[in-house]
Short mmCIF file of N, CA and C in Angstrom, two decimals:
data_model
loop_
_atom_site.label_atom_id
_atom_site.label_comp_id
_atom_site.label_asym_id
_atom_site.label_seq_id
_atom_site.Cartn_x
_atom_site.Cartn_y
_atom_site.Cartn_z
N LEU A 1200 0.84 -1.19 0.00
CA LEU A 1200 0.00 0.00 0.00
C LEU A 1200 0.88 1.25 0.00
N PHE A 1201 1.83 1.33 0.97
CA PHE A 1201 2.76 2.46 0.99
C PHE A 1201 4.16 1.94 0.69
N SER A 1202 4.99 2.81 0.20
CA SER A 1202 6.35 2.39 -0.13
C SER A 1202 7.13 2.09 1.15
N PRO A 1203 8.11 1.18 1.07
CA PRO A 1203 8.91 0.83 2.25
C PRO A 1203 9.64 2.04 2.85
N LEU A 1204 10.07 2.95 1.99
CA LEU A 1204 10.77 4.14 2.49
C LEU A 1204 9.83 5.02 3.32
N LEU A 1205 8.60 5.17 2.84
CA LEU A 1205 7.61 5.96 3.58
C LEU A 1205 7.28 5.30 4.91
N GLN A 1206 7.17 3.99 4.92
CA GLN A 1206 6.90 3.26 6.16
C GLN A 1206 8.03 3.43 7.16
N LYS A 1207 9.27 3.38 6.68
CA LYS A 1207 10.43 3.55 7.57
C LYS A 1207 10.42 4.94 8.21
N TRP A 1208 10.11 5.96 7.41
CA TRP A 1208 10.08 7.32 7.95
C TRP A 1208 8.92 7.51 8.93
N ALA A 1209 7.81 6.85 8.66
CA ALA A 1209 6.66 6.95 9.57
C ALA A 1209 7.00 6.29 10.90
N VAL A 1210 7.62 5.12 10.85
CA VAL A 1210 8.01 4.44 12.09
C VAL A 1210 9.06 5.26 12.83
N PHE A 1211 9.99 5.85 12.09
CA PHE A 1211 11.01 6.69 12.73
C PHE A 1211 10.38 7.91 13.40
N ALA A 1212 9.44 8.55 12.74
CA ALA A 1212 8.78 9.73 13.30
C ALA A 1212 7.97 9.37 14.54
N LEU A 1213 7.24 8.25 14.49
CA LEU A 1213 6.47 7.83 15.65
C LEU A 1213 7.39 7.43 16.81
N SER A 1214 8.47 6.77 16.50
CA SER A 1214 9.43 6.37 17.53
C SER A 1214 10.07 7.59 18.19
N THR A 1215 10.42 8.57 17.39
CA THR A 1215 11.03 9.79 17.92
C THR A 1215 10.05 10.55 18.80
N SER A 1216 8.81 10.70 18.36
CA SER A 1216 7.83 11.42 19.17
C SER A 1216 7.52 10.65 20.45
N SER A 1217 7.48 9.34 20.38
CA SER A 1217 7.24 8.53 21.57
C SER A 1217 8.41 8.67 22.56
N SER A 1218 9.61 8.68 22.05
CA SER A 1218 10.79 8.84 22.92
C SER A 1218 10.80 10.21 23.59
N LEU A 1219 10.45 11.25 22.86
CA LEU A 1219 10.40 12.58 23.45
C LEU A 1219 9.32 12.68 24.52
N GLY A 1220 8.17 12.07 24.25
CA GLY A 1220 7.12 12.04 25.26
C GLY A 1220 7.55 11.30 26.51
N CYS A 1221 8.23 10.19 26.33
CA CYS A 1221 8.72 9.40 27.47
C CYS A 1221 9.74 10.20 28.27
N LEU A 1222 10.64 10.88 27.59
CA LEU A 1222 11.65 11.68 28.29
C LEU A 1222 11.01 12.81 29.08
N SER A 1223 9.98 13.43 28.53
CA SER A 1223 9.33 14.52 29.26
C SER A 1223 8.61 13.98 30.50
N CYS A 1224 8.01 12.80 30.39
CA CYS A 1224 7.36 12.19 31.56
C CYS A 1224 8.40 11.83 32.62
N LEU A 1225 9.52 11.28 32.20
CA LEU A 1225 10.58 10.94 33.16
C LEU A 1225 11.13 12.18 33.85
N LEU A 1226 11.26 13.27 33.11
CA LEU A 1226 11.73 14.51 33.70
C LEU A 1226 10.73 15.02 34.73
N GLY A 1227 9.45 14.99 34.40
CA GLY A 1227 8.41 15.42 35.35
C GLY A 1227 8.39 14.54 36.59
N LEU A 1228 8.55 13.24 36.41
CA LEU A 1228 8.58 12.33 37.55
C LEU A 1228 9.79 12.59 38.42
N ALA A 1229 10.95 12.83 37.81
CA ALA A 1229 12.16 13.12 38.58
C ALA A 1229 12.00 14.41 39.39
N VAL A 1230 11.38 15.42 38.79
CA VAL A 1230 11.15 16.68 39.51
C VAL A 1230 10.19 16.46 40.67
N ALA A 1231 9.12 15.70 40.45
CA ALA A 1231 8.14 15.45 41.51
C ALA A 1231 8.78 14.67 42.66
N ILE A 1232 9.58 13.67 42.34
CA ILE A 1232 10.24 12.90 43.39
C ILE A 1232 11.24 13.77 44.13
N GLY A 1233 11.98 14.59 43.40
CA GLY A 1233 12.94 15.49 44.04
C GLY A 1233 12.27 16.48 44.98
N LEU A 1234 11.15 17.07 44.54
CA LEU A 1234 10.44 18.02 45.40
C LEU A 1234 9.86 17.33 46.63
N THR A 1235 9.36 16.11 46.44
CA THR A 1235 8.78 15.38 47.57
C THR A 1235 9.86 15.00 48.58
N LEU A 1236 10.98 14.49 48.09
CA LEU A 1236 12.06 14.13 49.01
C LEU A 1236 12.69 15.36 49.65
N GLY A 1237 12.77 16.44 48.88
CA GLY A 1237 13.35 17.67 49.42
C GLY A 1237 12.53 18.28 50.54
N SER A 1238 11.21 18.11 50.49
CA SER A 1238 10.35 18.67 51.53
C SER A 1238 9.92 17.61 52.54
N GLN A 1239 10.49 16.43 52.42
CA GLN A 1239 10.17 15.29 53.29
C GLN A 1239 8.68 14.96 53.27
N GLY A 1240 8.04 15.14 52.12
CA GLY A 1240 6.65 14.77 51.94
C GLY A 1240 5.63 15.77 52.46
N ARG A 1241 6.07 16.87 53.04
CA ARG A 1241 5.13 17.85 53.59
C ARG A 1241 4.32 18.54 52.50
N VAL A 1242 4.87 18.65 51.30
CA VAL A 1242 4.18 19.34 50.21
C VAL A 1242 2.90 18.62 49.82
N LEU A 1243 2.86 17.30 50.00
CA LEU A 1243 1.67 16.55 49.63
C LEU A 1243 0.47 16.93 50.47
N LEU A 1244 0.70 17.31 51.71
CA LEU A 1244 -0.40 17.63 52.61
C LEU A 1244 -0.59 19.13 52.80
N THR A 1245 0.15 19.95 52.09
CA THR A 1245 0.04 21.40 52.23
C THR A 1245 -1.36 21.93 51.92
N PRO A 1246 -2.06 21.42 50.89
CA PRO A 1246 -3.40 21.97 50.61
C PRO A 1246 -4.43 21.64 51.67
N CYS A 1247 -4.15 20.74 52.59
CA CYS A 1247 -5.12 20.37 53.62
C CYS A 1247 -5.23 21.50 54.63
N THR A 1248 -6.33 22.25 54.55
CA THR A 1248 -6.50 23.41 55.42
C THR A 1248 -7.58 23.20 56.46
N VAL A 1249 -8.10 22.00 56.58
CA VAL A 1249 -9.15 21.74 57.55
C VAL A 1249 -8.53 21.73 58.94
N ALA A 1250 -9.18 22.42 59.89
CA ALA A 1250 -8.64 22.49 61.24
C ALA A 1250 -8.69 21.13 61.93
N ASN A 1251 -9.75 20.38 61.70
CA ASN A 1251 -9.88 19.07 62.32
C ASN A 1251 -9.17 18.05 61.43
N VAL A 1252 -8.10 17.45 61.92
CA VAL A 1252 -7.28 16.55 61.13
C VAL A 1252 -8.06 15.29 60.72
N THR A 1253 -9.02 14.88 61.52
CA THR A 1253 -9.77 13.67 61.17
C THR A 1253 -10.67 13.90 59.96
N LEU A 1254 -11.02 15.14 59.68
CA LEU A 1254 -11.85 15.44 58.52
C LEU A 1254 -11.03 15.70 57.27
N ALA A 1255 -9.72 15.85 57.39
CA ALA A 1255 -8.88 16.21 56.26
C ALA A 1255 -8.98 15.24 55.09
N PRO A 1256 -8.96 13.91 55.30
CA PRO A 1256 -9.02 13.02 54.14
C PRO A 1256 -10.30 13.12 53.32
N VAL A 1257 -11.41 13.48 53.94
CA VAL A 1257 -12.67 13.57 53.19
C VAL A 1257 -12.95 14.98 52.72
N SER A 1258 -12.08 15.89 53.03
CA SER A 1258 -12.27 17.28 52.63
C SER A 1258 -11.92 17.47 51.16
N ARG A 1259 -12.60 18.41 50.51
CA ARG A 1259 -12.27 18.73 49.12
C ARG A 1259 -10.96 19.50 49.03
N GLU A 1260 -10.53 20.10 50.13
CA GLU A 1260 -9.28 20.85 50.11
C GLU A 1260 -8.06 19.95 50.24
N CYS A 1261 -8.25 18.67 50.52
CA CYS A 1261 -7.14 17.76 50.71
C CYS A 1261 -7.18 16.70 49.60
N PRO A 1262 -6.47 16.92 48.49
CA PRO A 1262 -6.57 15.99 47.37
C PRO A 1262 -5.84 14.67 47.59
N PHE A 1263 -4.97 14.60 48.58
CA PHE A 1263 -4.18 13.39 48.80
C PHE A 1263 -4.44 12.86 50.19
N ASP A 1264 -4.86 11.62 50.29
CA ASP A 1264 -5.12 10.98 51.57
C ASP A 1264 -4.08 9.90 51.82
N PRO A 1265 -3.10 10.16 52.69
CA PRO A 1265 -2.03 9.18 52.91
C PRO A 1265 -2.50 7.95 53.68
N THR A 1266 -3.68 7.98 54.26
CA THR A 1266 -4.14 6.85 55.06
C THR A 1266 -5.03 5.90 54.27
N ARG A 1267 -5.42 6.28 53.07
CA ARG A 1267 -6.35 5.47 52.29
C ARG A 1267 -5.60 4.51 51.37
N VAL A 1268 -6.11 3.30 51.27
CA VAL A 1268 -5.56 2.33 50.34
C VAL A 1268 -6.44 2.35 49.10
N TYR A 1269 -5.86 2.71 47.97
CA TYR A 1269 -6.61 2.82 46.73
C TYR A 1269 -6.57 1.48 46.01
N VAL A 1270 -7.73 0.83 45.90
CA VAL A 1270 -7.83 -0.46 45.23
C VAL A 1270 -8.97 -0.41 44.24
N SER A 1271 -8.71 -0.85 43.05
CA SER A 1271 -9.76 -0.91 42.02
C SER A 1271 -10.72 -2.04 42.36
N PRO A 1272 -12.03 -1.82 42.26
CA PRO A 1272 -12.99 -2.90 42.55
C PRO A 1272 -12.78 -4.11 41.64
N GLN A 1273 -12.41 -3.88 40.37
CA GLN A 1273 -12.19 -4.99 39.44
C GLN A 1273 -11.01 -5.83 39.92
N TRP A 1274 -9.93 -5.17 40.35
CA TRP A 1274 -8.75 -5.87 40.82
C TRP A 1274 -9.08 -6.68 42.07
N ALA A 1275 -9.86 -6.11 42.96
CA ALA A 1275 -10.22 -6.81 44.19
C ALA A 1275 -11.10 -8.03 43.88
N ALA A 1276 -11.97 -7.92 42.89
CA ALA A 1276 -12.84 -9.04 42.54
C ALA A 1276 -12.05 -10.17 41.87
N ASP A 1277 -11.00 -9.81 41.14
CA ASP A 1277 -10.20 -10.82 40.45
C ASP A 1277 -9.35 -11.65 41.41
N THR A 1278 -9.02 -11.10 42.56
CA THR A 1278 -8.13 -11.81 43.49
C THR A 1278 -8.88 -12.76 44.40
N CYS A 1279 -10.18 -12.65 44.46
CA CYS A 1279 -10.96 -13.51 45.38
C CYS A 1279 -11.15 -14.89 44.81
#
């Protein structure tokens, strides 16, 4: 359907764009890990502004709940 040369260039272009996307994700992950380790994890709970600490995990101001175990219902059903 397409010439072999065109196919090679298409694969090369897709491979290059995929590699660049992967590198940008790795860079973002490295920055996130560095910031988290640099602040000893305090940055994760900074948005939690609820005065009562017991309400913090269910608050909309606290996007990260360190006490909750996140499990997909499908995954839990497959293991039983």
